[in-house]
Tab-separated table of C-alpha atoms and ligand atoms in Angstrom:
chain	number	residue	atom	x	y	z
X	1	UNK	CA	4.824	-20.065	8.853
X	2	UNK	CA	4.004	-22.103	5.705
X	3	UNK	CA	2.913	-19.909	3.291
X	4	UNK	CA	4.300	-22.185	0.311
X	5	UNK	CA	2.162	-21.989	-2.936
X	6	UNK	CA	-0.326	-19.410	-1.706
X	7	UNK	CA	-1.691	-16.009	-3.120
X	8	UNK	CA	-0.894	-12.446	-1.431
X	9	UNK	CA	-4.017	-10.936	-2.588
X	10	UNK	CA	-5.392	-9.124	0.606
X	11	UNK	CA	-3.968	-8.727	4.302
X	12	UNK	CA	-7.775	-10.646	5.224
X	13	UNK	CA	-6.469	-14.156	4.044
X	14	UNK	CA	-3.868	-14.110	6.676
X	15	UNK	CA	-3.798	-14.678	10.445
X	16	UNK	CA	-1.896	-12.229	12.832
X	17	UNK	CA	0.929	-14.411	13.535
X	18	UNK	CA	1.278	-15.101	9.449
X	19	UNK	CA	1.304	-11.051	9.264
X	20	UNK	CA	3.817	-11.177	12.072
X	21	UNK	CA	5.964	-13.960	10.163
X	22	UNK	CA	6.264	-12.463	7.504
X	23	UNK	CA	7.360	-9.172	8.899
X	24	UNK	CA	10.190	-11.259	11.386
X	25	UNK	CA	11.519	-12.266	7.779
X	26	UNK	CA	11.406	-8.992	5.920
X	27	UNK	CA	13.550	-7.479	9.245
X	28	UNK	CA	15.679	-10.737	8.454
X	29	UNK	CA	16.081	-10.181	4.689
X	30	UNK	CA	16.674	-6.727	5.260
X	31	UNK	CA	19.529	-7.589	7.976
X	32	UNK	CA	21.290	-9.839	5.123
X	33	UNK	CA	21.088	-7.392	2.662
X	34	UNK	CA	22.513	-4.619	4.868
X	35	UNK	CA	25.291	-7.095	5.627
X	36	UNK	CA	25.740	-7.624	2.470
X	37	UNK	CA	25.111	-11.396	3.012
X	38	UNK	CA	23.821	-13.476	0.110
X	39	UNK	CA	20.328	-14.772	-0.223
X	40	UNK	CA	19.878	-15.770	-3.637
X	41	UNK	CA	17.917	-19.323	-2.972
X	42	UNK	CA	15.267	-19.030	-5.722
X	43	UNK	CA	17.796	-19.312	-8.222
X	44	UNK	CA	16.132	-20.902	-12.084
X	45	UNK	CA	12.600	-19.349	-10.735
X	46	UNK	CA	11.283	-16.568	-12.850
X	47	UNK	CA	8.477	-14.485	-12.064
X	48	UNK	CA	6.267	-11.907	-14.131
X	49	UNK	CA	4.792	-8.480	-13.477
X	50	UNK	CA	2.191	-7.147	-14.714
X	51	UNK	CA	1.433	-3.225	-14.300
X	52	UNK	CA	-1.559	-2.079	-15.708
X	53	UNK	CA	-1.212	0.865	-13.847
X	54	UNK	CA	2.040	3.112	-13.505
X	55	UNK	CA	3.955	2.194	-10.907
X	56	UNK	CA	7.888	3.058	-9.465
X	57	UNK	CA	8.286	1.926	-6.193
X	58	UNK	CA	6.239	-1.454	-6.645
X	59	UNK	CA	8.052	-2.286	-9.617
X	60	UNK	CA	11.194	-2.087	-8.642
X	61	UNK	CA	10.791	-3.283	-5.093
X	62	UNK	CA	9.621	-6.842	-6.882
X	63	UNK	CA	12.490	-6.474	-9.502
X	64	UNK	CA	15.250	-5.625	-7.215
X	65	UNK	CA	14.101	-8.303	-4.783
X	66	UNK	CA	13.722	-11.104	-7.367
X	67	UNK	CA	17.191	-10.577	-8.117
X	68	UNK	CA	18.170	-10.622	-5.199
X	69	UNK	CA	16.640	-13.928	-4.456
X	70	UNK	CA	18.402	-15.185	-7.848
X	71	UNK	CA	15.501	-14.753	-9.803
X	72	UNK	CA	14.477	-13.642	-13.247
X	73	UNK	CA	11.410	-11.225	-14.092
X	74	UNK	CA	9.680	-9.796	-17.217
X	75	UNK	CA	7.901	-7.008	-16.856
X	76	UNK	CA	4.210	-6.117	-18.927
X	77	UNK	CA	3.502	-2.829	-18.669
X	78	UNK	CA	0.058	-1.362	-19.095
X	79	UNK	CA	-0.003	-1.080	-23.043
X	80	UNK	CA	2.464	-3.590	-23.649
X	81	UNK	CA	0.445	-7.200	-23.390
X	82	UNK	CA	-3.094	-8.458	-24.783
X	83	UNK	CA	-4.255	-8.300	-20.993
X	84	UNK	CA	-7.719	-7.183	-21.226
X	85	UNK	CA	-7.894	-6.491	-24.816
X	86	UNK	CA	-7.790	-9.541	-26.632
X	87	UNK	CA	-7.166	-11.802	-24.135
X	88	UNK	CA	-8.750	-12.356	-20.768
X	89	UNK	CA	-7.825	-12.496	-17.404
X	90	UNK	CA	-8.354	-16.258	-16.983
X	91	UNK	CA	-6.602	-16.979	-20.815
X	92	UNK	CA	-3.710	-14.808	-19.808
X	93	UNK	CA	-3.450	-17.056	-16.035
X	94	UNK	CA	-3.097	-19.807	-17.598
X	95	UNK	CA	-0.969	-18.669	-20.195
X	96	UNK	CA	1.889	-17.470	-17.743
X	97	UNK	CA	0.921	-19.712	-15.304
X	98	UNK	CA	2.636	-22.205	-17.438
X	99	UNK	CA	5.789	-20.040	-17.493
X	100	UNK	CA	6.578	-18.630	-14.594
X	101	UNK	CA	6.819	-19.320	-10.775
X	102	UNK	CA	4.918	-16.324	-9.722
X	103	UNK	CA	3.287	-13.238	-10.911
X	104	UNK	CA	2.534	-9.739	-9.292
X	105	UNK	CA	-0.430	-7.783	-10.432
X	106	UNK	CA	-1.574	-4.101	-10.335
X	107	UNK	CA	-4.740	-3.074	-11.832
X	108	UNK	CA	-8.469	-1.985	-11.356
X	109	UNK	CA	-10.867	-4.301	-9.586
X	110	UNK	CA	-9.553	-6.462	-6.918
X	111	UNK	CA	-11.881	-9.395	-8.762
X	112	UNK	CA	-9.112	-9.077	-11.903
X	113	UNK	CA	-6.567	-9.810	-9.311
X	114	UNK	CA	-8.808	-12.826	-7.551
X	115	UNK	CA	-9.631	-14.476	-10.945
X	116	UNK	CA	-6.000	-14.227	-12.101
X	117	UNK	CA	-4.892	-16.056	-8.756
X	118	UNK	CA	-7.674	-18.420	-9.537
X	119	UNK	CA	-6.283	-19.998	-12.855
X	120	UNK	CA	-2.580	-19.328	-12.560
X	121	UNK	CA	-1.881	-22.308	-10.347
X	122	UNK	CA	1.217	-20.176	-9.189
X	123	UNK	CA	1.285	-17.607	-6.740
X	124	UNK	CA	-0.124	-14.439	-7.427
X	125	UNK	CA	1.039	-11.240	-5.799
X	126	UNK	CA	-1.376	-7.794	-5.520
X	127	UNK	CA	0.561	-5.056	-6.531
X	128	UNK	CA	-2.384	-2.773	-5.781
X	129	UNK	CA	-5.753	-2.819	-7.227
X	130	UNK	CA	-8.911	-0.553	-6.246
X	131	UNK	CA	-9.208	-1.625	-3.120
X	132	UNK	CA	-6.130	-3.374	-1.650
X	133	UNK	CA	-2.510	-2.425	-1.426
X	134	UNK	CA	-1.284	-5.261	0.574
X	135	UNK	CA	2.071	-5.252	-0.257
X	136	UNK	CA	2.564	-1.880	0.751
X	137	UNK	CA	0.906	-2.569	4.563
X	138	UNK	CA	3.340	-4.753	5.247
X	139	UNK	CA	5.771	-2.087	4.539
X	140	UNK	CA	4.057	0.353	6.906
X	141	UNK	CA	3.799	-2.016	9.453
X	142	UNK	CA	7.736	-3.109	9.013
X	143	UNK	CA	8.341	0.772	9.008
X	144	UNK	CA	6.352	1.351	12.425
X	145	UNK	CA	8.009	-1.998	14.254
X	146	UNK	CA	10.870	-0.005	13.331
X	147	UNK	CA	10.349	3.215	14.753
X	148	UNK	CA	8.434	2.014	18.138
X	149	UNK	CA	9.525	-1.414	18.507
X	150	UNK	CA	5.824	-2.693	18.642
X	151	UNK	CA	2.176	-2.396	16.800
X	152	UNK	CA	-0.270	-3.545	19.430
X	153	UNK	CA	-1.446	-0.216	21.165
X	154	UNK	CA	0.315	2.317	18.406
X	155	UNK	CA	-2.589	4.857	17.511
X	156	UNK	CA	-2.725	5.340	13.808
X	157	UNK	CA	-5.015	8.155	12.196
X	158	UNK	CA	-5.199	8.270	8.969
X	159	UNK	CA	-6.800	11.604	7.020
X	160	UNK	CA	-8.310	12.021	3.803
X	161	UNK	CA	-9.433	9.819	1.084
X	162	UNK	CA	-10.571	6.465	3.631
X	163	UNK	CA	-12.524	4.579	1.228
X	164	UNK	CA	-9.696	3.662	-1.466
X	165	UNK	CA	-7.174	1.455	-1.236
X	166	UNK	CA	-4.904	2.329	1.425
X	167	UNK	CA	-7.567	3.873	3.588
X	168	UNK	CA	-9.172	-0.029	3.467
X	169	UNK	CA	-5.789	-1.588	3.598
X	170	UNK	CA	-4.652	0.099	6.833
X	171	UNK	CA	-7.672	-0.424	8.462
X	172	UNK	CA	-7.361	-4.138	8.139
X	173	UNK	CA	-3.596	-4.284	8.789
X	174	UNK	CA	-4.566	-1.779	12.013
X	175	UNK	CA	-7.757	-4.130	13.064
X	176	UNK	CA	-5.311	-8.015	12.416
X	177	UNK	CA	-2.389	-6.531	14.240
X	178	UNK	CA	-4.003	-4.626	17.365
X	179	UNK	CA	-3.199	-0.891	16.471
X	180	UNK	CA	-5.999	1.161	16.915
X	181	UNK	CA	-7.281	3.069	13.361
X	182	UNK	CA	-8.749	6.353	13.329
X	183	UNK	CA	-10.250	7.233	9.567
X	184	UNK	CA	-10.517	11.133	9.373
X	185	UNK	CA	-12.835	11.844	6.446
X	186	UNK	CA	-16.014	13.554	5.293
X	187	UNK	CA	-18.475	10.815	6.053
X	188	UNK	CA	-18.606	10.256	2.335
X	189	UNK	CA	-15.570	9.119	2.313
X	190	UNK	CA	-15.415	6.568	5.242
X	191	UNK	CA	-14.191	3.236	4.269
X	192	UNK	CA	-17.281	0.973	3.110
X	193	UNK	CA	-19.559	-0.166	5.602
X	194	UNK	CA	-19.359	-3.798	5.235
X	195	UNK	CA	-15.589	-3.514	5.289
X	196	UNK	CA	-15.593	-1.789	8.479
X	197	UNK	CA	-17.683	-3.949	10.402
X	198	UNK	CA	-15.323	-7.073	9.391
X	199	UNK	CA	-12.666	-4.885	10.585
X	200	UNK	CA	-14.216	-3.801	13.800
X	201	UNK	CA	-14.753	-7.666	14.715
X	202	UNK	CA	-11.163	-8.432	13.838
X	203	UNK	CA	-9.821	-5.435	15.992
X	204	UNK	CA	-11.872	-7.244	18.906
X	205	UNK	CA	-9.856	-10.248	18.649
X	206	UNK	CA	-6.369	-8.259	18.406
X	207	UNK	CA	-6.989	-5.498	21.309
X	208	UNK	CA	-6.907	-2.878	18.879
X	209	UNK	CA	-9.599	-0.744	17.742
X	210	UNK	CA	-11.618	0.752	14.417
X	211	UNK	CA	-13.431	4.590	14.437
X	212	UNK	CA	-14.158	7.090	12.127
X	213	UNK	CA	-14.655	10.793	12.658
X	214	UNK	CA	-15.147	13.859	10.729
X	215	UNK	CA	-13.507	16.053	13.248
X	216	UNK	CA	-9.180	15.531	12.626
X	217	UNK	CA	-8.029	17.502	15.160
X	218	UNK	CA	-10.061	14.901	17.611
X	219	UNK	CA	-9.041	12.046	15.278
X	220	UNK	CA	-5.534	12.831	15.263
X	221	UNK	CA	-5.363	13.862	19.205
X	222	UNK	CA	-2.494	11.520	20.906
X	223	UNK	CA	-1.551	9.409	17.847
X	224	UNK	CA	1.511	8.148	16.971
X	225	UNK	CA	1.164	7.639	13.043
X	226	UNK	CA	-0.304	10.203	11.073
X	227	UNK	CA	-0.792	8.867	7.846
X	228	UNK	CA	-2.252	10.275	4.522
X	229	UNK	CA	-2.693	9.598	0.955
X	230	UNK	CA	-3.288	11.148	-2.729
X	231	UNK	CA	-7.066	12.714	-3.119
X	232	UNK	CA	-7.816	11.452	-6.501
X	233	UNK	CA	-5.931	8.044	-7.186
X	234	UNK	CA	-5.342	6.052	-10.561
X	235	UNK	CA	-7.900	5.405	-12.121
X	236	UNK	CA	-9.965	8.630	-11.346
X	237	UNK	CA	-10.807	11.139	-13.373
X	238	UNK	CA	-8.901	14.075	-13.692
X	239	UNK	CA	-12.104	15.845	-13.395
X	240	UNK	CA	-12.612	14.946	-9.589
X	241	UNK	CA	-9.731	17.010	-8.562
X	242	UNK	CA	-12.492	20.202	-7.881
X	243	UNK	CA	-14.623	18.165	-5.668
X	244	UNK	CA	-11.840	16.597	-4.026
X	245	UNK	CA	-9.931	19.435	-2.923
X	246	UNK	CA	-13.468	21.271	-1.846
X	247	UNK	CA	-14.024	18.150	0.226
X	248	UNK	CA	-10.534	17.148	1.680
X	249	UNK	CA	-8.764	20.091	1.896
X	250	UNK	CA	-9.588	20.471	5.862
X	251	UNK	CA	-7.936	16.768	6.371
X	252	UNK	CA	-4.704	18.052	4.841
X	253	UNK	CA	-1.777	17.070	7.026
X	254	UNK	CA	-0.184	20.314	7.899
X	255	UNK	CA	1.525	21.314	11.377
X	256	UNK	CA	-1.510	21.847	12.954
X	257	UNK	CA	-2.703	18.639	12.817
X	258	UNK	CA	1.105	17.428	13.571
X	259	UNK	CA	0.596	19.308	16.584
X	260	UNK	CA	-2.421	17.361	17.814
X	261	UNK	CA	-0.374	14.083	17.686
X	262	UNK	CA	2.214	12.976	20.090
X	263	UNK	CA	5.258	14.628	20.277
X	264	UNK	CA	7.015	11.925	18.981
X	265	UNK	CA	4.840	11.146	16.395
X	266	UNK	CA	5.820	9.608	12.552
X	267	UNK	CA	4.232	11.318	9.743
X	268	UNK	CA	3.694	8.488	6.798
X	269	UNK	CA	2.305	7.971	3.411
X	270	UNK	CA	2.543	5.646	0.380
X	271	UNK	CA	3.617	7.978	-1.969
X	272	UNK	CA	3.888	8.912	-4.750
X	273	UNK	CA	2.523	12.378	-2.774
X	274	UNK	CA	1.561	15.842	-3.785
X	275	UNK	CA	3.898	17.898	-1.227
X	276	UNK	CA	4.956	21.303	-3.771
X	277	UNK	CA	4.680	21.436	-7.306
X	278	UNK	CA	7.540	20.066	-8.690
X	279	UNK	CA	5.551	17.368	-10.569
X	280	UNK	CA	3.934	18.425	-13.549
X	281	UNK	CA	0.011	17.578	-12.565
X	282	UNK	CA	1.175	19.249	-9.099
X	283	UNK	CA	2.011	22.193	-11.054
X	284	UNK	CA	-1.654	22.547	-13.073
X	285	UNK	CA	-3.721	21.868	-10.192
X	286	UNK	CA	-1.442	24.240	-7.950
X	287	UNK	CA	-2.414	26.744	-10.491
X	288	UNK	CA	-5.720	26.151	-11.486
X	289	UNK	CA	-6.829	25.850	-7.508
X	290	UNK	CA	-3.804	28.035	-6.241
X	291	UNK	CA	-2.482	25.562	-3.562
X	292	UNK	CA	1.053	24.915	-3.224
X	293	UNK	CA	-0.087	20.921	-1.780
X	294	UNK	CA	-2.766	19.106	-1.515
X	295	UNK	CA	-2.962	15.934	0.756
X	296	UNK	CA	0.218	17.132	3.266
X	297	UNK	CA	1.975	20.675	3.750
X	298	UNK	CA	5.830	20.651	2.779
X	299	UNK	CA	6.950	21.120	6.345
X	300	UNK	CA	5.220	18.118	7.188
X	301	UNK	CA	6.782	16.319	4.180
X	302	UNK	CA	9.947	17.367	4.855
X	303	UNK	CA	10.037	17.186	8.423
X	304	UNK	CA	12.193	15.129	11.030
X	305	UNK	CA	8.984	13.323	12.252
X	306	UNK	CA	8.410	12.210	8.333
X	307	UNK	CA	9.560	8.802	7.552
X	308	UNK	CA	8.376	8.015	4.283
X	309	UNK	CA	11.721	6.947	2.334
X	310	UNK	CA	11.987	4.393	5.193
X	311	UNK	CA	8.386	3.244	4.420
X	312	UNK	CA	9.421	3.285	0.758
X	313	UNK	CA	12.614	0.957	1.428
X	314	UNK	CA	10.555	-1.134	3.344
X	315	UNK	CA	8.469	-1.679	0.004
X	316	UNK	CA	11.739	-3.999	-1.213
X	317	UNK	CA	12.319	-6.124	1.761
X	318	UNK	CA	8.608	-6.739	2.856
X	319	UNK	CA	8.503	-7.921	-1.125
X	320	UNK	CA	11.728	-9.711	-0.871
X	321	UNK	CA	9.479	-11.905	2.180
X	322	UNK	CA	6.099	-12.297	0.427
X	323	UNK	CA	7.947	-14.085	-2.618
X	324	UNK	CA	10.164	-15.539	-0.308
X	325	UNK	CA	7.814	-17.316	1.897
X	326	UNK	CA	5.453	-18.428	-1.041
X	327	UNK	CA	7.822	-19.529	-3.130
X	328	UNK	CA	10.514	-21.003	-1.033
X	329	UNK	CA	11.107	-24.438	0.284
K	1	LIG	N1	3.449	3.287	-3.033
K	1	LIG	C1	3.398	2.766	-4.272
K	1	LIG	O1	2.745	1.757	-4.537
K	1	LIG	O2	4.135	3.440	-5.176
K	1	LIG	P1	4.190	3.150	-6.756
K	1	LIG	O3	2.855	3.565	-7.320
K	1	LIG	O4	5.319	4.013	-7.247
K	1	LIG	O5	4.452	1.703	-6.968
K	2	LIG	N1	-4.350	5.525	-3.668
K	2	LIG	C1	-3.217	5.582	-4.539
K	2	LIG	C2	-2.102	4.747	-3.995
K	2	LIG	C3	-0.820	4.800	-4.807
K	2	LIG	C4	0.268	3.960	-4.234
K	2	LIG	C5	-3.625	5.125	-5.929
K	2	LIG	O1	-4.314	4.104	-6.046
K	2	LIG	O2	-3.269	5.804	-6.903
């Protein structure tokens, strides 16, 4: 693998076997750290990262892993830097660029994230934008290595909200790396056409496979990874949260659809997720649509087959790789 000096902006820039590299290095990183063996090789490199959305787990997965790598990092969060405001996306590149080794990104369009990548002359790492989550694939796919020992052939259905971010993201870490994807969704909210097709060619070439149904419990019949996500993501408007519950609430992960799966089947999601309502805007929509969850039941959540701390560990060593292998020697 020789990923020195390139961008992690979407999983479709890379080949299988890159995907695969880098995942062989994250189980390697995490190894060392677990041993408690040092890997600080990027010391005097410094990195920035810029959240223009809130973020916990993708912030400090980059911090933590920049230091342990020996690195430095300054974080911008989303009021704190002329991003946008007064300066653009191209100024601001070229700006840090000048600064700093590297630089993650979360914010709106994936385009913001493409032009910054295009005048930093550094690497430039998606943190999550609109329609990507890359870093947090990799994470997944680490994750379900972990618990099967292979991807090619793992069924993965994911339910609810298909056409953001993760819904896309899966689908093209699914298609690259031979899993087969099931979106369940309203049609409405399938992942985007053109995206699909792409996908659907690349799943060719890997043995795996891309559908969509409206049905779950057909979706979800046999698979190993059930997978969901929030219904109204940043960004949205708080005001979507009706039409979003009238729409998804029969793809919420509960034990009936658990049930459909295999018996040994991994329940799995980003996070952050709306399981009970001990969050404050789980609380006001719990009471204003009198639901005690939305996207997955608390059984589920809490549930043997649910590995979603794992996945959210995973989120620091998959990191650790992505800088490691761009920036490295
Ligand atoms: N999964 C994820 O990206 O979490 P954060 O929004 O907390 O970074
Ligand atoms: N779809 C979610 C993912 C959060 C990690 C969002 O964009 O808010």
């Amino acid at each position: 693998m020789n990923l020195k000096g390139k961008n992690f902006l979407k999983l479709l820039d890379f080949t299988p076997e890159e995907i695969a590299d880098l995942l062989a290095l994250s189980a390697e990183l995490k190894a060392k750290k677990k041993a408690k063996i040092a890997h600080d090789t990027l010391h005097g490199k410094n990195i920035a990262l810029i959240f223009e959305k809130a973020s916990t787990r993708t912030r400090c997965a980059f911090e933590v892993a920049a230091f342990d790598l020996g690195m430095h990092t300054t974080y911008l969060d989303p009021s704190g830097s002329q991003i946008g405001k007064k300066e653009s996306i191209s100024d601001t590149a070229q700006v840090l660029g000048r600064m700093y080794d590297g630089i993650e990104y979360r914010g709106f369009g994936q385009s913001l994230v493409e032009e910054l990548a295009k005048y930093a002359g550094v690497p430039v790492w998606n943190g999550l934008t609109t329609e990507f989550h890359p870093t947090q694939i990799l994470a997944d796919l680490l994750t379900i290595q972990e618990k099967f020992g292979k991807l090619k052939g793992i069924k993965m259905a994911y339910c609810g909200d298909a056409r953001f971010n993760m819904g896309n993201s899966l689908m093209v870490g699914c298609a690259k790396m031979g899993l087969d994807f099931v979106a369940c969704a309203p049609k409405k909210y399938f992942p985007q056409q053109e995206l699909t097709e792409t996908c659907k060619a690349l799943a060719k070439q890997s043995g795996g496979s891309v559908t969509q149904t409206e049905d779950i419990l057909e979706g979800v019949k046999d698979a190993d990874v059930i997978y969901t996500d929030v219904w109204v993501s940043m960004g949205e408007p708080m005001e979507i949260w009706e039409e979003r519950i009238k729409d998804l609430a029969p793809y919420q992960v509960n034990a009936k659809v658990m049930a459909a799966a295999k018996p040994d089947a991994i329940f799995m999601h980003c996070l952050p997720s709306f399981h009970d309502l001990n969050t404050s805007i789980g609380k006001e929509m719990g009471a204003r649509f009198g639901r005690d969850s939305m996207e997955v039941s608390p059984d589920v959540f809490d549930s043997k087959q649910s590995v979603v701390f794992d996945e959210a560990e995973n989120r620091m060593h998959t990191i650790k790789a992505v800088m490691l292998a761009t920036l490295g020697e």
